[in-house]
Short mmCIF file of C-alpha atoms in Angstrom, two decimals:
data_model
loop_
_atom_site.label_atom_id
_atom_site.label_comp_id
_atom_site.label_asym_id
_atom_site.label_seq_id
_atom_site.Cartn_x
_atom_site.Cartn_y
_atom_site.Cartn_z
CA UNK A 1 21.92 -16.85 11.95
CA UNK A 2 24.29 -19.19 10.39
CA UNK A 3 24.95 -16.84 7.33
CA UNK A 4 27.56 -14.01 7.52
CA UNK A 5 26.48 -10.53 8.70
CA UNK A 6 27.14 -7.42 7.33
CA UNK A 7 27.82 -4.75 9.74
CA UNK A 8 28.37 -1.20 7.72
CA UNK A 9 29.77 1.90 9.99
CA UNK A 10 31.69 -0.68 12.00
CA UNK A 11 34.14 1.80 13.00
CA UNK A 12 31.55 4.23 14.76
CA UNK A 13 30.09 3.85 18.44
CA UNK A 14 27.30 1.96 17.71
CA UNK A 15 29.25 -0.33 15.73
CA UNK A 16 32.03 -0.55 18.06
CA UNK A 17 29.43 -1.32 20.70
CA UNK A 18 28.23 -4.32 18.97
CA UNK A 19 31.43 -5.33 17.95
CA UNK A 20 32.37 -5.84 21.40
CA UNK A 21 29.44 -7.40 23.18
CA UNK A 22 28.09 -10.00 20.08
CA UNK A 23 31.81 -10.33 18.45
CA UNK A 24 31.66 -13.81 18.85
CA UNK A 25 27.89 -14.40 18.09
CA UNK A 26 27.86 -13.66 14.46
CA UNK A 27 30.24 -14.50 11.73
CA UNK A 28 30.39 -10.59 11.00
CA UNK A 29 31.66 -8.79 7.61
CA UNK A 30 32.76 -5.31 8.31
CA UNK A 31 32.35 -2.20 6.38
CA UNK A 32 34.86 0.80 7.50
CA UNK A 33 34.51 4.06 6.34
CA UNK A 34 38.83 4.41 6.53
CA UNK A 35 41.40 1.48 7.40
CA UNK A 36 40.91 0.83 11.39
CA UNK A 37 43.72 1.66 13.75
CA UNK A 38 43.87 -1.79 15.01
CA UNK A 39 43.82 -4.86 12.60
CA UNK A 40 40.12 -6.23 13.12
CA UNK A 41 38.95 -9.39 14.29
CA UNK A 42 37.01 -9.84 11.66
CA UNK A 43 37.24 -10.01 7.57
CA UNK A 44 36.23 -6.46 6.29
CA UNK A 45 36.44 -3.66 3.75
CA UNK A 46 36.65 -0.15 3.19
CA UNK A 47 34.90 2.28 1.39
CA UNK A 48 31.61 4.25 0.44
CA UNK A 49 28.75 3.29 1.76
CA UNK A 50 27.12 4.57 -1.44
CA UNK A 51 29.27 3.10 -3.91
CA UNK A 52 28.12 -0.42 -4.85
CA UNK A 53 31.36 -1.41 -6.04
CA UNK A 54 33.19 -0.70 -2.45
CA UNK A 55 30.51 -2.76 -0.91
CA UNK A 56 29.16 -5.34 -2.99
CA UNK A 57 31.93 -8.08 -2.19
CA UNK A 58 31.19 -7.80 1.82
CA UNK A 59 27.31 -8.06 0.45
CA UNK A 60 28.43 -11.59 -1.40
CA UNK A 61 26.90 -14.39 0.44
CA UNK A 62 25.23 -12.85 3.98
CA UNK A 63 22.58 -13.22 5.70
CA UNK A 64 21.27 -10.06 7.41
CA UNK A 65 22.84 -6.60 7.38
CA UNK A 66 23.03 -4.01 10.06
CA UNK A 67 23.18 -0.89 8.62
CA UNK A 68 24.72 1.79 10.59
CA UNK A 69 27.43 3.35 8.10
CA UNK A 70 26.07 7.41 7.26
CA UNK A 71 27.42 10.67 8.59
CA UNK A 72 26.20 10.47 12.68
CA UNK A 73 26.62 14.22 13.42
CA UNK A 74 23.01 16.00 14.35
CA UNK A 75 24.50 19.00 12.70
CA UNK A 76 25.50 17.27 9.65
CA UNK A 77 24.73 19.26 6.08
CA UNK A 78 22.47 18.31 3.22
CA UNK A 79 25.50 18.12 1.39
CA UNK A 80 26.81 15.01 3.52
CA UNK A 81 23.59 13.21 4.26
CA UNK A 82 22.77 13.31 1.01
CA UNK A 83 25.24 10.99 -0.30
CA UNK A 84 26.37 9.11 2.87
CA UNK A 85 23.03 8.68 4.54
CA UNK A 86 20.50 8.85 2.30
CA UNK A 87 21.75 7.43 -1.48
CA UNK A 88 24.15 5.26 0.86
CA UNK A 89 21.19 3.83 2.50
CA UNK A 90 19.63 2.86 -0.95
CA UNK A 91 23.25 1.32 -2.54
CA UNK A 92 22.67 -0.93 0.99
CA UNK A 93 19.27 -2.04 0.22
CA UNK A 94 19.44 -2.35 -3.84
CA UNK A 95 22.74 -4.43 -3.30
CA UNK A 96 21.09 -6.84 -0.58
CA UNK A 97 18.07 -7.50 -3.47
CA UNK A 98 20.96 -8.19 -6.02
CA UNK A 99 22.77 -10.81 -3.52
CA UNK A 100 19.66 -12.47 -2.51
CA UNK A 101 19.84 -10.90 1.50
CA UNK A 102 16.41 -10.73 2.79
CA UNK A 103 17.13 -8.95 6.54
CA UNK A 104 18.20 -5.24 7.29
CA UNK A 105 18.19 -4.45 10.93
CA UNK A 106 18.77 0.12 10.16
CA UNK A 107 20.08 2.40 12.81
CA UNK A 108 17.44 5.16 12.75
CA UNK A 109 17.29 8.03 15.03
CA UNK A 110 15.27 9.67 17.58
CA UNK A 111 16.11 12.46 15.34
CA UNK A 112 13.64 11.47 12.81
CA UNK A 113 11.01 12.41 15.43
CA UNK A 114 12.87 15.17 16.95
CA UNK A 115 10.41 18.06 16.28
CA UNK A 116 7.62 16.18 17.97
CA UNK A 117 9.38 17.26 20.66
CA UNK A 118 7.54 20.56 20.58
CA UNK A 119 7.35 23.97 22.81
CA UNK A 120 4.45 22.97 24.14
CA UNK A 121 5.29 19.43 25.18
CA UNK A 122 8.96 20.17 26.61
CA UNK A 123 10.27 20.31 28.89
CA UNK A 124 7.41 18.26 30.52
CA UNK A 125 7.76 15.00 28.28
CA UNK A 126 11.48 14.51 29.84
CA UNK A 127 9.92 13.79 33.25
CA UNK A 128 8.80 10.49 35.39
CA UNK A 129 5.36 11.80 35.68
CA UNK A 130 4.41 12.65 32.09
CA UNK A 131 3.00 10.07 30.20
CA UNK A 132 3.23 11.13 26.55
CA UNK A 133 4.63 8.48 24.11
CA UNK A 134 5.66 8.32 20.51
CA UNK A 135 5.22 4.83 19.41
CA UNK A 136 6.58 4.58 16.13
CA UNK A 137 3.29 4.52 13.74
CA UNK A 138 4.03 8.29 13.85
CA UNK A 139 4.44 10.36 10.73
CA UNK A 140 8.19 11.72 10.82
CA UNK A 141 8.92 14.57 12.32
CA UNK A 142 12.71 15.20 12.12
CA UNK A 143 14.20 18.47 13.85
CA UNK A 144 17.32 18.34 11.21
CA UNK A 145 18.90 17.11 8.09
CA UNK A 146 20.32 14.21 9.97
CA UNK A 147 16.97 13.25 10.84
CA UNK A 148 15.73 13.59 7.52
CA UNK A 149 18.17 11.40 6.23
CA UNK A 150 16.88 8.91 8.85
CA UNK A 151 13.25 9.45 7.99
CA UNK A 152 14.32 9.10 4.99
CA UNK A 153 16.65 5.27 5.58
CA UNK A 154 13.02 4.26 7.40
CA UNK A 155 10.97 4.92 3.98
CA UNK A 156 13.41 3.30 1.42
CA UNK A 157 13.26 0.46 4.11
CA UNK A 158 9.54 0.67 3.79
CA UNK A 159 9.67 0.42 -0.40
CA UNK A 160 12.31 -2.75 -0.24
CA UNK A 161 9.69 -4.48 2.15
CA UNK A 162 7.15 -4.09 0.31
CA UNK A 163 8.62 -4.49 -3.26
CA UNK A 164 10.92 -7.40 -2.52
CA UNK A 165 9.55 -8.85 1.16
CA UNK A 166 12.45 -8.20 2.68
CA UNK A 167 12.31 -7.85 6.06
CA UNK A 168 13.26 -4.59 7.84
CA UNK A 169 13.73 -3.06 11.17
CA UNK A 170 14.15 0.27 11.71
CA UNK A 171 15.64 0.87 15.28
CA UNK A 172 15.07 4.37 16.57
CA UNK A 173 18.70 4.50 18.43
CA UNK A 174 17.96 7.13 21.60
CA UNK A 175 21.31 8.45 23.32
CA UNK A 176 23.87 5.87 23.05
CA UNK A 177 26.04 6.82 26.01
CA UNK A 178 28.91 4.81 28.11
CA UNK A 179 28.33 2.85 30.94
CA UNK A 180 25.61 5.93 32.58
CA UNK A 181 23.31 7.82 31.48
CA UNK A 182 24.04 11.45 30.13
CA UNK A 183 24.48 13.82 33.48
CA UNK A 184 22.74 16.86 33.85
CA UNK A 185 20.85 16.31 30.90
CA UNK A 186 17.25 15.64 30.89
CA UNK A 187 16.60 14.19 27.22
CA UNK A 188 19.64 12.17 27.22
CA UNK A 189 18.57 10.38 30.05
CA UNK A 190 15.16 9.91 29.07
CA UNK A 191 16.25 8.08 25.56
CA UNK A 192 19.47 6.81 27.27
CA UNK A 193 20.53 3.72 25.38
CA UNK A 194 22.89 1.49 27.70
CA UNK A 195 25.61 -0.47 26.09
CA UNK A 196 24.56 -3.42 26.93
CA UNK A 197 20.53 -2.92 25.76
CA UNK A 198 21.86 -1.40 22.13
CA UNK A 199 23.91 -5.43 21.93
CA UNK A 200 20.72 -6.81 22.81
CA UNK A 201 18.26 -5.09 20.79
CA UNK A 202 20.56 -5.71 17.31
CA UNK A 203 20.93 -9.26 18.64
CA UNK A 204 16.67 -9.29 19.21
CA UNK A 205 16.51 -7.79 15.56
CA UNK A 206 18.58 -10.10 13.67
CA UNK A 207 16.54 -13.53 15.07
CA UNK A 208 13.11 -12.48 15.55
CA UNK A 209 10.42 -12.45 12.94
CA UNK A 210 8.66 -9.76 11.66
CA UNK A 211 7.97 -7.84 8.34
CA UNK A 212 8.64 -4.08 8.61
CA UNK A 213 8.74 -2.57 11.79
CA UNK A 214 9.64 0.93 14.19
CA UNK A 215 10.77 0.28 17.06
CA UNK A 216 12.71 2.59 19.17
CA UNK A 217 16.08 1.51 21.15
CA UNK A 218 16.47 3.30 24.47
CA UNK A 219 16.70 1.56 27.83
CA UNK A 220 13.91 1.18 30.23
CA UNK A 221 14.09 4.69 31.61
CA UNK A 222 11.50 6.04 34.18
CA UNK A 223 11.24 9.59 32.31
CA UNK A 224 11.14 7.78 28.60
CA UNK A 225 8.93 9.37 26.15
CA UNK A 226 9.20 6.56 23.43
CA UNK A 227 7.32 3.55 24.08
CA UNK A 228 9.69 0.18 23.62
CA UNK A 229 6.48 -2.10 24.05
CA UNK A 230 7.06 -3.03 19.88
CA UNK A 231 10.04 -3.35 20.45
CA UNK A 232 9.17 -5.77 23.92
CA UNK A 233 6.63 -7.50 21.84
CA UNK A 234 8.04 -8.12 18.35
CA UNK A 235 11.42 -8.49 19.21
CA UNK A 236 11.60 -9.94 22.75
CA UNK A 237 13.50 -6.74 23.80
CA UNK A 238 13.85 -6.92 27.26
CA UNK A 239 16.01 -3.79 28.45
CA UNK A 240 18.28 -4.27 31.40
CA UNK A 241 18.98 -0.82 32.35
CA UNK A 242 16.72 2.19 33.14
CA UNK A 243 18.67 5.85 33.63
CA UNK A 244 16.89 6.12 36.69
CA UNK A 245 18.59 3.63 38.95
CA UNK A 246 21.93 5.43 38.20
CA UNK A 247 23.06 6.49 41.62
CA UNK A 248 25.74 9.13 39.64
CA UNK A 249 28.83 7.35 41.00
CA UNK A 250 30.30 3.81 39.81
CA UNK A 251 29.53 2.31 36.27
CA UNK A 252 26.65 0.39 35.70
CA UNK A 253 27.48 -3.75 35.52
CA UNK A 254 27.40 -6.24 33.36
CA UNK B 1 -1.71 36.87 -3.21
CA UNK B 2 0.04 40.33 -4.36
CA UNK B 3 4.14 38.95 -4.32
CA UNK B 4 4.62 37.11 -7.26
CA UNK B 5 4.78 33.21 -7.38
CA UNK B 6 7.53 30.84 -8.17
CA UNK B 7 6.16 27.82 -10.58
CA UNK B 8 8.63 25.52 -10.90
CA UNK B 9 8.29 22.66 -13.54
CA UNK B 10 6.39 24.99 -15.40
CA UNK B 11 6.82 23.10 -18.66
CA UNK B 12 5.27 19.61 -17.07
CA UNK B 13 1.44 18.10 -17.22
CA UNK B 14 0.47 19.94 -13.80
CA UNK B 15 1.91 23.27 -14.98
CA UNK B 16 0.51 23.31 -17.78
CA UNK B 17 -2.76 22.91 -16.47
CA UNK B 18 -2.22 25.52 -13.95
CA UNK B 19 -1.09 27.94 -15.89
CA UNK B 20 -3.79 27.74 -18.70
CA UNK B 21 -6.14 27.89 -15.89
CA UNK B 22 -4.88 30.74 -13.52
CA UNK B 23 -2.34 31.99 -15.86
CA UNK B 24 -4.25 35.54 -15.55
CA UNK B 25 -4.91 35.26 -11.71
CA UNK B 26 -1.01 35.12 -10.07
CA UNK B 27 1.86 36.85 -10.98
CA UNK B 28 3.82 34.03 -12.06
CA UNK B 29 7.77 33.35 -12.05
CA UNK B 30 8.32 30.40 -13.75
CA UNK B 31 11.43 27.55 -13.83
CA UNK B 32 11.39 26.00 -16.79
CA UNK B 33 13.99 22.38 -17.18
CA UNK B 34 14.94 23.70 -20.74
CA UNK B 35 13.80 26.25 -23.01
CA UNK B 36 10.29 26.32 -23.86
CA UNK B 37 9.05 26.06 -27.47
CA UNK B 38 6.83 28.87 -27.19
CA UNK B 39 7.94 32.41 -25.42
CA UNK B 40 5.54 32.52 -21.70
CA UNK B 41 3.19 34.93 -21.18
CA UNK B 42 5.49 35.38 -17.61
CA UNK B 43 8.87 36.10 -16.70
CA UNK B 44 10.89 32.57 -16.48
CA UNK B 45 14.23 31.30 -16.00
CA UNK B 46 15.48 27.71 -17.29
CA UNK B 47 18.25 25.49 -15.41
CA UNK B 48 18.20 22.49 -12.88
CA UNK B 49 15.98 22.45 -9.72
CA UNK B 50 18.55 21.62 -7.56
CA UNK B 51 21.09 24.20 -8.26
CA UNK B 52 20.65 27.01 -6.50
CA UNK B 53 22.00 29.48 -8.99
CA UNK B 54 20.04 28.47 -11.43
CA UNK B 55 16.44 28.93 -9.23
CA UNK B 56 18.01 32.44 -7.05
CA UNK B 57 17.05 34.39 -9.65
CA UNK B 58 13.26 33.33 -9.99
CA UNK B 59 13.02 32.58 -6.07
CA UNK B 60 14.05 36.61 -5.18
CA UNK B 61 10.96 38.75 -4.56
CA UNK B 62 8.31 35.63 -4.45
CA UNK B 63 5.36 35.51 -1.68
CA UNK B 64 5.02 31.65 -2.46
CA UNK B 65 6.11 28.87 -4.28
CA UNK B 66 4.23 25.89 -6.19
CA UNK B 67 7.32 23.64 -6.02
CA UNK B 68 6.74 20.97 -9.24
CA UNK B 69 9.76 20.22 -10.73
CA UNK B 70 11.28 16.97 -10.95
CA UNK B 71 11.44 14.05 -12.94
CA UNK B 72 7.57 12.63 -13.00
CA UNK B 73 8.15 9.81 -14.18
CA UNK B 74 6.78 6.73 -11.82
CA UNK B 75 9.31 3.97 -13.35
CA UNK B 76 12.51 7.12 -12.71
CA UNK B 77 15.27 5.28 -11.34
CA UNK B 78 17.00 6.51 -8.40
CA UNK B 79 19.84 8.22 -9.90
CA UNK B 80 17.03 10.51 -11.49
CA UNK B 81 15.17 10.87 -8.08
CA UNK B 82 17.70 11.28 -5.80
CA UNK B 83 19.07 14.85 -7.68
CA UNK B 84 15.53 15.82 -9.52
CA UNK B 85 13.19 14.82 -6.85
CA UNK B 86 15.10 15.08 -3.57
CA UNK B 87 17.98 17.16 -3.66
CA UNK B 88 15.62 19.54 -5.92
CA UNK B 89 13.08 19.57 -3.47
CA UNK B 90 15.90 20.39 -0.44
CA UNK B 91 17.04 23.10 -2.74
CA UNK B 92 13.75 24.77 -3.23
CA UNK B 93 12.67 25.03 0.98
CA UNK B 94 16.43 26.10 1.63
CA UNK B 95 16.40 29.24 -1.01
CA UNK B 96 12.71 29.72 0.01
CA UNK B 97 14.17 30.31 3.67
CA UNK B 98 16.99 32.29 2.41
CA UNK B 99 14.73 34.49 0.22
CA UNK B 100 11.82 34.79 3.11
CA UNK B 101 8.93 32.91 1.14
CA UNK B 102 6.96 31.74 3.81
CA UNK B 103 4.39 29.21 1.73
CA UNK B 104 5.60 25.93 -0.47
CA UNK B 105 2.48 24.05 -2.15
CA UNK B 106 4.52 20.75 -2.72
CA UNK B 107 3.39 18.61 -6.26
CA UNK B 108 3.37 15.23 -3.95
CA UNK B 109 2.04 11.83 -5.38
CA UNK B 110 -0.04 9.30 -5.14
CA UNK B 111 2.72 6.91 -5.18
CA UNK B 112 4.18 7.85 -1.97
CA UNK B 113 1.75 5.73 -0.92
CA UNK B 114 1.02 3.64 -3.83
CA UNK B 115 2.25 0.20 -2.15
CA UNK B 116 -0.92 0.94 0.58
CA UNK B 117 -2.44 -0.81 -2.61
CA UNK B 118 -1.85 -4.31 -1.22
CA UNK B 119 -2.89 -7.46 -3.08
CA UNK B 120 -5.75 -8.06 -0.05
CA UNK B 121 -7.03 -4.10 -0.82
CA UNK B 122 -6.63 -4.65 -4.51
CA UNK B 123 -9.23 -4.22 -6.39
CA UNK B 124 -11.82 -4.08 -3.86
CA UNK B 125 -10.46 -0.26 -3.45
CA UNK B 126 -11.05 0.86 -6.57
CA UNK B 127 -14.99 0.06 -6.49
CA UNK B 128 -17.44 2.43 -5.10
CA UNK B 129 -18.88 0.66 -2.97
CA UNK B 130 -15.51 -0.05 -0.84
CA UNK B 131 -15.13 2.35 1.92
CA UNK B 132 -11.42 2.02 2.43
CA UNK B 133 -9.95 5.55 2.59
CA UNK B 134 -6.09 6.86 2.94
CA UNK B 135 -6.66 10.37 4.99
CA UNK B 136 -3.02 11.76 5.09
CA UNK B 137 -1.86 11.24 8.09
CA UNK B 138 -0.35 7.49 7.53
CA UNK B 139 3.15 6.54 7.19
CA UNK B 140 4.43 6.79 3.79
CA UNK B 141 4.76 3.41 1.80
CA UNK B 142 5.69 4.62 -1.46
CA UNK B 143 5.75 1.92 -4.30
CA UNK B 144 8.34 3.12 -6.96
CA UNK B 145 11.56 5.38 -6.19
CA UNK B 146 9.42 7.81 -7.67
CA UNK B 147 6.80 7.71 -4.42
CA UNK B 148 10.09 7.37 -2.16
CA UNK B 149 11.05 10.65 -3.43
CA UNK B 150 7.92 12.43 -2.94
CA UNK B 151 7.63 11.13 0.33
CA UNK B 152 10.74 12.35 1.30
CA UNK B 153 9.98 15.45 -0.20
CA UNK B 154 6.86 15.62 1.94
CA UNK B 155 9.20 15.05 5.23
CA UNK B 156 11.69 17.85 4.02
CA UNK B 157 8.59 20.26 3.96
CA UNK B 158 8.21 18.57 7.51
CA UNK B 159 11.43 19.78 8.53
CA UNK B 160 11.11 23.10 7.41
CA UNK B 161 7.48 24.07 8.38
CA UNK B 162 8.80 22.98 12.23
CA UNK B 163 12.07 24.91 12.06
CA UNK B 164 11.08 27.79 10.00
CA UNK B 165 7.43 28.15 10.09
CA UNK B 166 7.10 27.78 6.20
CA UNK B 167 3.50 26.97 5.47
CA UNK B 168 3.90 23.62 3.53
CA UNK B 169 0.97 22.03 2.09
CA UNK B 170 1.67 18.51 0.36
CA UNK B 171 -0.87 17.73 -2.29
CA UNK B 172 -0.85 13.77 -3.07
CA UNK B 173 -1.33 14.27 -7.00
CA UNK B 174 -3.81 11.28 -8.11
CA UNK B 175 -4.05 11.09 -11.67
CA UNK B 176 -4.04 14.13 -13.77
CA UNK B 177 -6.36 13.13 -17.38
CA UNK B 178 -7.36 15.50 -19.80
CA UNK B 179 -11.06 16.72 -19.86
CA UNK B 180 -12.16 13.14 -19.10
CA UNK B 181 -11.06 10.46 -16.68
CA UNK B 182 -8.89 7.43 -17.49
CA UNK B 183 -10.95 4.74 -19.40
CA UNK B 184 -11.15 1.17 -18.65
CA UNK B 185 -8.14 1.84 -15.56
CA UNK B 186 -10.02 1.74 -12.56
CA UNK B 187 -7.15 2.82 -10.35
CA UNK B 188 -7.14 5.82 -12.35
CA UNK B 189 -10.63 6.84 -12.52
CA UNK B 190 -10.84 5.97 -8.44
CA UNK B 191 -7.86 8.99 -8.23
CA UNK B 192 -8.69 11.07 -10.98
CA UNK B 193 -8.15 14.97 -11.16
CA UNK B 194 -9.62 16.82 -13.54
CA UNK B 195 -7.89 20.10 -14.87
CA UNK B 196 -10.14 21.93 -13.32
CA UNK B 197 -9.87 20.80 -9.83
CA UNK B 198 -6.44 20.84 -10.41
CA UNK B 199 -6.32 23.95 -10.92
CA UNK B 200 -8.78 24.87 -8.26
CA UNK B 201 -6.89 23.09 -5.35
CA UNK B 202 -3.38 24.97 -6.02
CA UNK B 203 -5.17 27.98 -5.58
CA UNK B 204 -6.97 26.87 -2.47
CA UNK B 205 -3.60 26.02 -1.52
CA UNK B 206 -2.04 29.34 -2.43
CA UNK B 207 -5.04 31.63 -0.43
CA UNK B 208 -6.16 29.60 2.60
CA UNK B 209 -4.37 29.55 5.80
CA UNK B 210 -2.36 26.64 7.56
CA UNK B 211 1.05 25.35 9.03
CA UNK B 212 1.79 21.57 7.41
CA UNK B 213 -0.82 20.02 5.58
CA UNK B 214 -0.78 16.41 3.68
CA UNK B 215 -4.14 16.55 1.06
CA UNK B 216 -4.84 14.45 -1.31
CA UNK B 217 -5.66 16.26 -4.70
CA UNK B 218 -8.61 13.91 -6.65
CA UNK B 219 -11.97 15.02 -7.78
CA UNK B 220 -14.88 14.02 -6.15
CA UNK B 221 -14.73 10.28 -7.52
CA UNK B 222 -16.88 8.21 -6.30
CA UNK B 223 -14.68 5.58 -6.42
CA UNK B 224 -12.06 7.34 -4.01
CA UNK B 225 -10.02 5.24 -1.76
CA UNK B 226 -8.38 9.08 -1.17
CA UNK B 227 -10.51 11.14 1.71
CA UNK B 228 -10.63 14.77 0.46
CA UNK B 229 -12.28 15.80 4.07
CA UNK B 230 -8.86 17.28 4.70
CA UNK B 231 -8.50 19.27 1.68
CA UNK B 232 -12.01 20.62 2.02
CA UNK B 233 -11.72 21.57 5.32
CA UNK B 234 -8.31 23.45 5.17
CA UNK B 235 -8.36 24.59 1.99
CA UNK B 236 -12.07 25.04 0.85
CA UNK B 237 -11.05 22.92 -2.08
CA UNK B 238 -14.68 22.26 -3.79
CA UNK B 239 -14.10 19.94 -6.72
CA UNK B 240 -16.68 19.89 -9.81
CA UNK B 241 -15.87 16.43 -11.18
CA UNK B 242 -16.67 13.08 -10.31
CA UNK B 243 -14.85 10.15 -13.22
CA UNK B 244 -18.53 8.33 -12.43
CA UNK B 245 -20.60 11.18 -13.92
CA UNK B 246 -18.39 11.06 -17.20
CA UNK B 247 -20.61 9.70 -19.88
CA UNK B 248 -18.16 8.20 -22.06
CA UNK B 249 -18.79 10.43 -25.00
CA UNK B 250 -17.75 14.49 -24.42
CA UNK B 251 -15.35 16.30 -22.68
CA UNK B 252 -15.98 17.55 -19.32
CA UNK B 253 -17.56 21.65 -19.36
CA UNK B 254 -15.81 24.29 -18.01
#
């Protein structure tokens, strides 16, 4: 990817997360929500994610996107998703058609699946020895408005592929957590998402080819309950970290 | 159904034909956009479907709702969709909760799955002799902002069957004609609904018992590229027309 790269919600964790481990990789274009702290290493702006005017000149002349800027809170209202997540996700996509970008790598959610995550099948799907798997050709599912407004990112992704053949990946991002796995917490650690696998898979989804896909970003944990072989397959994903070889002291490595 | 039943988009195509139909059969609330020219036969209120105190009033008291409003337009931009469509829809499931209804019949589309039509399907589809068949249960691929708000609409439903136990059912709207089907538009004739299976499958919907359904609502075309095995089997929806048995000449009978 010779082209710029627009990364949008570059001040939150996933972005932050990128930031640091593929920095140098990309000639990156940042979109903050408010003015950083600390002066950025990068050109950027700051703004709305759903105001075309705020983002349109970091749009100018990319290459891909990675679309991450929305409201990240589970518990967020309709009244914030709404704008910031859902008609935010659209400016992204209707402004990449209008500057010629033809890649959009979107942060999706496990929580645009969460409700599959029924009575019956927890808390049983969070162990080793179950072997129940959501795949991504599922219909959504989400267990709150935040996950709506994911579903929701995925299926305006799905219109802009098919309308304008540009290509899309939606990555269902598990639980990005620092350098181990959540403690004490079963679901956490079976969607963990190490630091180092959520750099790889948005470095995996901004070379490979492909035309619309689902995939879902967690490590390779023992007790996962979302396969990552789409993820293995179309985008050469290969995780380096499973939640199960944690041994609950030091910090995983590099 | 004894409680009385929230219409809303009373004044559209698909009200109309509901309420001429089983005007005498429900007692109706209706929500009207703007006044209508002639006085209802039923108690109504006018205002926008995504304001909440404009639709209280009419939601208060109801045992179901037949959620239709919004812009119907296929070629509606998105700054129609996103308040009409979505935000309209979100309002509708969050008052029903408030209020206690405990049954939405949603006025999906066709077109939240309209880009399934791909150039490879296309036209083959549309023949009788094809036996390609959408069932419901696929991942939406809507091919307007129109379909991207019904699909999204569908998914809100989603959200609120799992966390409230609404009853949702989504019916996938093919093409509503008068007495006769669409002439010399296969596409249309392939999805046709006649008024009166219209009108029989919302009150199918509004009797028989279920948690989330997606059905598509089409007569009994042979044409179909829509399976109504779903909608028979949950609903007892029996449709009397067929576009093929349409002579060309008079209007369907009653």
């Amino acid at each position: 990817m010779d082209e710029p790269v627009l990364l949008t919600g570059a001040g939150g964790h996933v972005g932050q997360v990128i930031l640091e481990r593929l920095g140098d990789k990309y000639d990156w274009r940042l979109l903050y929500h408010s003015q950083p702290a600390e002066e950025p290493n990068h050109p950027y702006v700051t703004g709305e994610v759903q105001d075309p005017a705020d983002v349109r000149p970091a749009m100018e002349g990319a290459g891909a996107v990675v679309h991450l800027a929305g409201d990240p809170r589970p518990e967020a209202p309709w009244d914030s998703v709404l704008p910031n997540n859902i008609d935010g996700t659209h400016t992204i996509y209707d402004l990449a058609v209008q500057e010629g970008v033809d890649r959009v790598v979107f942060a999706s959610s496990n929580h645009a699946v969460g409700a599959a995550e029924t009575d019956k099948r927890t808390p049983d799907i969070y162990r080793s020895e179950d072997d129940f798997r959501l795949d991504g050709t599922e219909y959504p599912r989400p267990g709150n408005k935040y996950g709506i407004s994911k579903a929701t990112g995925e299926i305006i992704g799905r219109y802009y592929h098919d309308t304008y053949g540009i290509s899309v990946c939606n990555i269902r991002i598990g639980n990005l957590n620092e350098e181990y796995p959540p403690v004490d917490y079963d679901r956490g650690q079976a969607m963990w998402l190490s630091p180092r696998d959520c750099a790889q898979i948005h470095d995996r989804a901004l070379r490979a080819d492909y035309g619309f896909e689902i995939v879902y970003g967690i490590s390779d944990n023992d007790s996962k309950y979302y396969s990552i072989e789409r993820a293995r397959e179309v985008l050469g994903y290969e995780p380096q970290d499973n939640a199960a070889e944690w041994d609950g002291t030091e910090k995983l490595s590099e």
